[in-house]
Coordinates of C-alpha atoms in Angstrom, one line a residue:
X1120 CA 0.0 0.0 0.0
X1121 CA 1.3 3.5 -0.9
X1122 CA 0.6 6.4 1.4
X1123 CA 0.5 9.8 -0.4
X1124 CA 0.6 13.1 1.4
X1125 CA -1.6 15.4 -0.7
X1126 CA -1.0 19.2 -0.6
X1127 CA -3.5 21.4 1.2
X1128 CA -6.9 22.1 -0.3
X1129 CA -7.0 25.1 -2.7
X1130 CA -10.7 25.7 -1.9
X1131 CA -10.1 25.6 1.9
X1132 CA -6.9 27.7 1.7
X1133 CA -8.6 30.4 -0.3
X1134 CA -11.6 30.6 2.0
X1135 CA -9.3 30.6 5.1
X1136 CA -7.3 33.5 3.6
X1137 CA -10.5 35.6 3.2
X1138 CA -11.8 34.7 6.6
X1139 CA -8.4 35.4 8.3
X1140 CA -8.2 38.8 6.6
X1141 CA -11.6 39.7 7.8
X1142 CA -11.2 38.5 11.3
X1143 CA -10.4 40.4 14.5
X1144 CA -6.9 39.3 15.5
X1145 CA -4.1 37.3 13.9
X1146 CA -4.9 33.9 12.3
X1147 CA -2.4 31.2 11.7
X1148 CA -3.1 28.8 8.8
X1149 CA -1.4 25.4 9.2
X1150 CA -0.3 23.5 6.1
X1151 CA -1.8 25.9 3.5
X1152 CA -1.5 25.0 -0.2
X1153 CA 1.4 26.7 -1.8
X1154 CA 0.6 27.1 -5.5
X1155 CA 0.1 29.8 -8.1
X1156 CA -3.5 30.3 -7.1
X1157 CA -3.0 30.6 -3.4
X1158 CA 0.2 32.7 -3.7
X1159 CA -1.7 35.0 -6.0
X1160 CA -4.4 35.3 -3.4
X1161 CA -1.9 36.1 -0.6
X1162 CA -0.2 38.7 -2.8
X1163 CA -3.6 40.2 -3.5
X1164 CA -4.2 40.6 0.2
X1165 CA -0.8 42.2 0.6
X1166 CA -1.6 44.7 -2.2
X1167 CA -4.8 45.6 -0.4
X1168 CA -2.9 46.4 2.8
X1169 CA -3.3 43.2 4.8
X1170 CA -0.2 41.9 6.7
X1171 CA 0.6 38.3 5.5
X1172 CA 3.7 36.5 6.9
X1173 CA 4.5 33.2 5.2
X1174 CA 6.5 30.4 6.8
X1175 CA 7.0 27.0 5.1
X1176 CA 4.1 25.3 6.9
X1177 CA 2.2 28.2 8.4
X1178 CA 0.9 31.5 7.1
X1179 CA 0.0 34.3 9.6
X1180 CA -2.6 36.9 8.6
X1181 CA -3.4 40.0 10.6
X1182 CA -7.1 40.6 10.2
X1183 CA -8.7 43.9 9.4
X1184 CA -12.4 43.8 10.1
X1185 CA -12.9 47.3 8.8
X1186 CA -11.5 46.3 5.4
X1187 CA -8.3 46.8 3.4
X1188 CA -5.5 48.9 4.9
X1189 CA -4.8 50.6 1.6
X1190 CA -7.0 53.4 0.3
X1191 CA -6.1 52.5 -3.3
X1192 CA -4.7 49.3 -4.8
X1193 CA -4.2 47.4 -8.0
X1194 CA -4.6 43.6 -7.7
X1195 CA -3.6 41.1 -10.3
X1196 CA -5.5 37.9 -9.8
X1197 CA -3.5 35.7 -12.2
X1198 CA -5.5 32.6 -13.2
X1199 CA -7.2 32.2 -9.8
X1200 CA -11.0 32.2 -9.9
X1201 CA -11.2 32.3 -6.1
X1202 CA -8.9 35.3 -6.1
X1203 CA -10.8 37.0 -8.9
X1204 CA -14.2 36.5 -7.2
X1205 CA -13.4 36.6 -3.5
X1206 CA -11.0 39.6 -3.2
X1207 CA -13.3 42.2 -4.9
X1208 CA -16.0 41.1 -2.6
X1209 CA -13.8 41.4 0.4
X1210 CA -12.6 44.9 -0.7
X1211 CA -16.2 46.1 -1.1
X1212 CA -16.6 45.9 2.7
X1213 CA -13.8 48.5 3.1
X1214 CA -13.3 52.1 2.0
X1215 CA -11.2 53.0 -1.0
X1216 CA -10.7 52.4 -4.7
X1217 CA -9.5 49.0 -5.7
X1218 CA -8.8 47.8 -9.2
X1219 CA -8.6 44.2 -10.2
X1220 CA -7.4 42.4 -13.4
X1221 CA -6.5 38.9 -14.3
X1222 CA -5.0 36.7 -16.9
X1223 CA -6.5 36.3 -20.3
X1224 CA -7.8 32.9 -19.2
X1225 CA -9.5 34.3 -16.1
X1226 CA -10.8 37.3 -18.1
X1227 CA -12.9 34.9 -20.2
X1228 CA -14.5 33.3 -17.1
X1229 CA -17.9 34.8 -16.1
X1230 CA -18.5 37.1 -13.1
X1231 CA -21.8 38.7 -13.9
X1232 CA -24.1 37.0 -11.3
X1233 CA -21.7 38.1 -8.5
X1234 CA -21.0 41.6 -9.7
X1235 CA -24.7 42.2 -10.3
X1236 CA -25.4 41.0 -6.7
X1237 CA -22.8 43.4 -5.3
X1238 CA -24.4 46.2 -7.2
X1239 CA -27.8 45.2 -5.8
X1240 CA -26.2 45.7 -2.4
X1241 CA -25.1 49.3 -3.3
X1242 CA -21.5 48.5 -4.2
X1243 CA -20.1 50.9 -6.9
X1244 CA -18.5 48.3 -9.1
X1245 CA -17.5 49.0 -12.7
X1246 CA -16.2 46.7 -15.4
X1247 CA -13.3 48.1 -17.4
X1248 CA -13.9 46.3 -20.7
X1249 CA -16.5 43.6 -21.1
X1250 CA -19.5 43.7 -18.7
X1251 CA -19.5 40.7 -16.3
X1252 CA -15.7 40.1 -16.7
X1253 CA -12.4 41.3 -15.4
X1254 CA -10.9 43.9 -15.3
X1255 CA -13.1 45.8 -12.8
X1256 CA -12.9 48.5 -10.2
X1257 CA -14.6 48.7 -6.8
X1258 CA -15.2 52.1 -5.3
X1259 CA -15.8 50.8 -1.8
X1260 CA -17.7 52.6 1.0
X1261 CA -18.8 49.6 3.1
X1262 CA -21.8 47.4 2.6
X1263 CA -25.1 47.9 4.5
X1264 CA -26.5 44.5 3.7
X1265 CA -30.0 43.5 2.9
X1266 CA -31.7 40.9 0.7
X1267 CA -30.9 39.7 -2.8
X1268 CA -31.6 36.8 -5.2
X1269 CA -28.7 35.0 -6.8
X1270 CA -28.3 32.5 -9.7
X1271 CA -25.3 30.3 -8.8
X1272 CA -25.9 27.8 -11.5
X1273 CA -22.6 28.6 -13.2
X1274 CA -20.4 28.6 -10.1
X1275 CA -21.0 28.1 -6.4
X1276 CA -18.1 30.7 -5.8
X1277 CA -20.6 33.5 -6.4
X1278 CA -22.6 32.3 -3.4
X1279 CA -19.5 31.6 -1.3
X1280 CA -18.2 35.1 -1.9
X1281 CA -21.4 36.7 -0.8
X1282 CA -21.9 34.4 2.2
X1283 CA -18.4 35.4 3.4
X1284 CA -19.2 39.0 2.9
X1285 CA -22.4 38.8 5.1
X1286 CA -20.8 39.0 8.6
X1287 CA -18.9 42.2 7.4
X1288 CA -22.1 44.1 6.5
X1289 CA -23.8 46.5 8.8
X1290 CA -27.1 44.8 8.9
X1291 CA -26.5 41.2 7.7
X1292 CA -27.4 39.5 4.4
X1293 CA -30.3 37.4 3.2
X1294 CA -29.4 35.5 0.0
X1295 CA -32.1 33.5 -1.9
X1296 CA -30.6 31.1 -4.4
X1297 CA -32.5 30.2 -7.6
X1298 CA -30.0 27.7 -8.9
X1299 CA -26.9 26.2 -7.4
X1300 CA -24.1 24.0 -8.7
X1301 CA -21.4 22.2 -6.7
X1302 CA -23.4 22.6 -3.5
X1303 CA -20.8 20.7 -1.3
X1304 CA -18.4 23.6 -1.8
X1305 CA -21.0 25.9 -0.2
X1306 CA -21.1 23.4 2.8
X1307 CA -17.3 23.9 3.1
X1308 CA -17.9 27.7 3.2
X1309 CA -20.6 27.5 5.9
X1310 CA -18.6 25.2 8.1
X1311 CA -15.5 27.4 7.8
X1312 CA -17.5 30.6 8.4
X1313 CA -18.9 29.1 11.6
X1314 CA -15.5 28.1 12.8
X1315 CA -14.4 31.7 12.5
X1316 CA -17.5 32.9 14.6
X1317 CA -20.1 33.6 11.9
X1318 CA -23.8 32.8 12.4
X1319 CA -25.8 31.5 9.4
X1320 CA -29.3 30.1 9.2
X1321 CA -30.5 28.3 6.1
X1322 CA -34.3 28.3 5.4
X1323 CA -34.9 26.3 2.2
X1324 CA -33.0 28.1 -0.4
X1325 CA -32.4 31.3 1.6
X1326 CA -29.3 31.8 3.6
X1327 CA -29.5 34.4 6.5
X1328 CA -26.1 35.7 7.6
X1329 CA -25.9 37.8 10.8
X1330 CA -23.5 40.8 11.0
X1331 CA -21.3 39.2 13.6
X1332 CA -17.8 39.8 12.1
X1333 CA -15.2 37.1 12.4
X1334 CA -12.8 36.0 15.2
X1335 CA -9.2 34.9 14.4
X1336 CA -8.0 31.4 15.2
X1337 CA -5.5 28.7 14.3
X1338 CA -6.8 26.7 11.4
X1339 CA -5.5 23.5 9.8
X1340 CA -5.9 23.1 6.1
X1341 CA -7.0 19.5 5.1
X1342 CA -5.5 17.9 2.0
X1343 CA -7.1 18.7 -1.4
X1344 CA -9.7 16.1 -2.3
X1345 CA -9.8 17.1 -6.0
X1346 CA -6.0 16.5 -6.2
X1347 CA -6.4 13.2 -4.4
X1348 CA -8.8 12.0 -7.1
X1349 CA -5.9 11.4 -9.5
X1350 CA -4.2 9.1 -7.1
X1351 CA -7.4 7.3 -6.2
X1352 CA -8.2 6.9 -9.9
X1353 CA -4.7 5.5 -10.6
X1354 CA -5.1 3.0 -7.7
X1355 CA -8.5 1.9 -9.0
X1356 CA -7.1 1.5 -12.6
X1357 CA -4.0 -0.5 -11.9
X1358 CA -4.5 -4.2 -10.8
X1359 CA -2.8 -4.9 -7.5
X1360 CA -2.4 -1.2 -6.6
X1361 CA -3.7 0.6 -3.6
X1362 CA -3.3 4.1 -2.1
X1363 CA -4.1 5.7 1.2
X1364 CA -4.5 9.5 1.6
X1365 CA -4.3 10.5 5.3
X1366 CA -6.2 13.5 6.5
X1367 CA -9.1 12.9 4.1
X1368 CA -11.5 10.7 6.0
X1369 CA -15.1 10.5 7.1
X1370 CA -15.0 14.0 8.7
X1371 CA -13.6 15.8 5.6
X1372 CA -15.1 19.1 4.6
X1373 CA -14.7 18.6 0.8
X1374 CA -17.4 17.1 -1.3
X1375 CA -15.0 16.0 -4.0
X1376 CA -14.0 13.1 -1.7
X1377 CA -17.3 11.7 -3.0
X1378 CA -15.3 10.7 -6.1
X1379 CA -14.3 7.6 -4.3
X1380 CA -18.0 6.6 -4.1
X1381 CA -18.0 6.7 -8.0
X1382 CA -14.9 4.5 -8.0
X1383 CA -16.7 2.1 -5.5
X1384 CA -19.7 1.9 -7.9
X1385 CA -17.2 1.0 -10.7
X1386 CA -15.8 -1.9 -8.7
X1387 CA -12.9 -0.5 -6.7
X1388 CA -12.5 -1.3 -3.0
X1389 CA -12.9 1.8 -0.9
X1390 CA -12.4 2.2 2.8
X1391 CA -12.8 5.5 4.7
X1392 CA -12.0 6.0 8.4
X1393 CA -11.8 9.1 10.5
X1394 CA -8.1 9.4 9.6
X1395 CA -8.0 8.8 5.9
X1396 CA -9.3 7.0 2.8
X1397 CA -7.9 4.0 1.0
X1398 CA -8.7 2.9 -2.6
X1399 CA -7.7 -0.6 -3.9
X1400 CA -8.0 -2.0 -7.4
X1401 CA -10.1 -5.2 -7.8
X1402 CA -9.0 -5.6 -11.3
X1403 CA -12.3 -4.5 -12.7
X1404 CA -13.8 -1.2 -13.7
X1405 CA -17.5 -1.2 -14.6
X1406 CA -19.3 1.3 -16.8
X1407 CA -21.9 3.5 -15.3
X1408 CA -24.1 6.6 -15.6
X1409 CA -23.3 9.1 -12.9
X1410 CA -24.5 12.7 -12.1
X1411 CA -21.4 14.7 -11.2
X1412 CA -23.1 18.1 -10.7
X1413 CA -21.8 18.3 -7.1
X1414 CA -18.3 17.0 -7.8
X1415 CA -17.7 18.4 -11.3
X1416 CA -14.0 19.2 -10.7
X1417 CA -13.4 15.4 -10.7
X1418 CA -15.3 14.9 -14.0
X1419 CA -12.0 15.0 -16.0
X1420 CA -10.5 12.4 -13.7
X1421 CA -13.4 10.0 -14.4
X1422 CA -13.3 10.8 -18.1
X1423 CA -9.6 9.9 -18.2
X1424 CA -10.1 6.3 -16.9
X1425 CA -13.5 5.7 -18.5
X1426 CA -12.1 4.0 -21.6
X1427 CA -10.8 1.2 -19.4
X1428 CA -14.2 0.4 -18.0
X1429 CA -16.1 -2.7 -19.3
X1430 CA -19.0 -0.6 -20.5
X1431 CA -19.9 3.0 -21.5
X1432 CA -19.3 5.7 -18.9
X1433 CA -21.9 8.6 -19.1
X1434 CA -21.3 11.7 -17.0
X1435 CA -24.3 13.9 -16.6
X1436 CA -25.2 17.4 -15.3
X1437 CA -21.8 19.0 -15.7
X1438 CA -22.6 22.0 -17.9
X1439 CA -20.6 24.2 -15.5
X1440 CA -17.4 22.5 -16.6
X1441 CA -17.7 24.4 -19.8
X1442 CA -16.8 27.6 -18.1
X1443 CA -13.8 26.5 -16.0
X1444 CA -10.2 27.1 -17.0
X1445 CA -11.3 25.8 -20.3
X1446 CA -14.3 24.0 -21.7
X1447 CA -13.5 20.8 -19.9
X1448 CA -16.2 18.7 -21.6
X1449 CA -14.9 19.5 -25.0
X1450 CA -11.2 19.2 -23.9
X1451 CA -11.8 15.7 -22.5
X1452 CA -13.7 14.6 -25.6
X1453 CA -11.0 16.1 -27.9
X1454 CA -8.2 14.4 -26.2
X1455 CA -9.9 11.0 -25.8
X1456 CA -10.6 11.1 -29.6
X1457 CA -6.9 11.8 -30.2
X1458 CA -6.3 8.5 -28.4
X1459 CA -8.8 6.6 -30.6
X1460 CA -11.7 6.5 -28.1
X1461 CA -15.3 6.9 -29.2
X1462 CA -16.9 9.8 -27.3
X1463 CA -20.3 11.6 -27.6
X1464 CA -21.1 14.9 -25.9
X1465 CA -24.1 17.1 -25.3
X1466 CA -24.7 20.4 -23.6
X1467 CA -24.2 19.0 -20.1
X1468 CA -23.0 15.4 -20.6
X1469 CA -20.2 13.2 -22.0
X1470 CA -20.4 9.5 -22.9
X1471 CA -17.2 7.6 -23.3
X1472 CA -17.1 4.1 -24.8
X1473 CA -14.7 1.3 -23.8
X1474 CA -11.5 1.0 -25.9
X1475 CA -7.8 0.9 -25.7
X1476 CA -6.2 4.4 -25.9
X1477 CA -3.3 4.4 -28.2
X1478 CA -0.3 6.7 -28.3
X1479 CA 1.9 8.4 -28.9
X1480 CA -0.3 11.5 -28.6
X1481 CA 0.2 15.0 -27.3
X1482 CA -2.6 16.1 -24.9
X1483 CA -4.0 19.6 -25.6
X1484 CA -4.2 21.0 -22.1
X1485 CA -5.7 24.4 -22.9
X1486 CA -3.6 25.6 -19.9
X1487 CA -5.9 23.6 -17.6
X1488 CA -4.2 21.9 -14.6
X1489 CA -6.9 19.3 -14.3
X1490 CA -6.6 18.2 -17.9
X1491 CA -2.9 17.5 -17.3
X1492 CA -3.3 15.6 -14.0
X1493 CA -6.3 13.6 -15.3
X1494 CA -4.6 12.4 -18.5
X1495 CA -1.5 11.6 -16.5
X1496 CA -3.6 8.8 -15.1
X1497 CA -4.5 7.6 -18.6
X1498 CA -0.8 7.5 -19.3
X1499 CA -0.4 4.7 -16.8
X1500 CA -1.7 2.3 -19.5
X1501 CA -1.1 4.4 -22.6
X1502 CA 2.6 4.8 -23.6
X1503 CA 3.6 7.9 -25.4
X1504 CA 1.3 10.5 -23.8
X1505 CA 2.8 14.0 -23.6
X1506 CA 1.4 17.4 -22.8
X1507 CA 1.6 20.7 -24.7
X1508 CA 1.8 22.6 -21.4
X1509 CA 2.8 20.3 -18.5
X1510 CA 3.8 23.2 -16.3
X1511 CA 0.2 24.5 -15.9
X1512 CA -0.1 22.2 -12.9
X1513 CA 1.5 25.0 -10.9
X1514 CA -1.9 26.4 -10.4
X1515 CA -2.7 23.9 -7.7
X1516 CA 0.1 21.3 -7.5
X1517 CA 3.5 22.6 -8.7
X1518 CA 5.2 19.3 -7.7
X1519 CA 2.6 17.0 -9.3
X1520 CA 4.8 15.4 -12.0
X1521 CA 7.5 14.4 -9.5
X1522 CA 5.0 13.1 -6.9
X1523 CA 3.0 11.2 -9.5
X1524 CA 6.0 9.7 -11.0
X1525 CA 7.3 8.5 -7.6
X1526 CA 3.8 7.1 -6.9
X1527 CA 3.8 5.2 -10.2
X1528 CA 7.3 3.7 -9.5
X1529 CA 6.3 2.5 -6.0
X1530 CA 5.1 -1.1 -6.1

């Protein structure tokens, strides 16, 4: 059995940085993810006037409940969706003029439901070029609060950003959601907010957030469940192989750990305890139809091993994967077809038929870290797979190739 120490969760690290910056006192984050996305978030906080001190296994953030320490700032969000969506929302609670921009990839990704919601709350927010996209400027004068309706059918991050803003408003926030994707990510948000002292009530599809502010604390970051999916998938794929990921067990916050339930349905042996999760190959992968709306970041992982199943694999209700770092549905289909696999797609689904992927082939990554890491798993049984941009894994797991190679070489 191989034990893999997975880096900290990107989702948890980003939320913890927001909550720490907004809290009264100094927060210490233990084992935060160190990657392009999280470093970009931390640098964004620094630009806004928050004090962030980074040590190898701990980051210390001096909170500013009244908002950014800088009156004016320019923040570059890189490729990070959490940075690009959370930091303008955090800045809106302060007082000053804050300008945000991002990479070409992030500029293409939508923001409109979030920015329209902020405007509903009275935030003076202006897009610099294309409406509903970066760049943008926030002319902040605090947020009174109130009630709003939100469509979070494209991204749960819109709801997360507004929920985290709620305790910083003068009167609290009531958010009624008309549509919601990736709901387990919202559960992460609610649990973390409460651990920093927030009070939230959920009544049907309405979230009522009290204007409590936040309290600093020491907070440990659990391993990234989305990243773990590549190692779990590899263990399920390769006969005789098993892997254990400590720190991701029955009490884990992240919904993407539900990927192991998909592997269980396909025939893998899965064991979860309070200290970790183990996946073992049984030598068989069964085809299935699965709704992955709530764990859509692991859709490419499943797509990458689907050809090795004994029947078709149909993944449904994943329209939101078309507006990620790239159109992941089309990217998965394109690359599987390059490998000789029969694939059908629709607006929100992909169906992959059994076959033997054949190389050599260069995977078109579209600059998307998840395409690289997913098809690295396909490469376990397909010699000759290469990537046109292998380095884009720096977004969430800069050391992925070395760690995965070491895992593959371990009996």
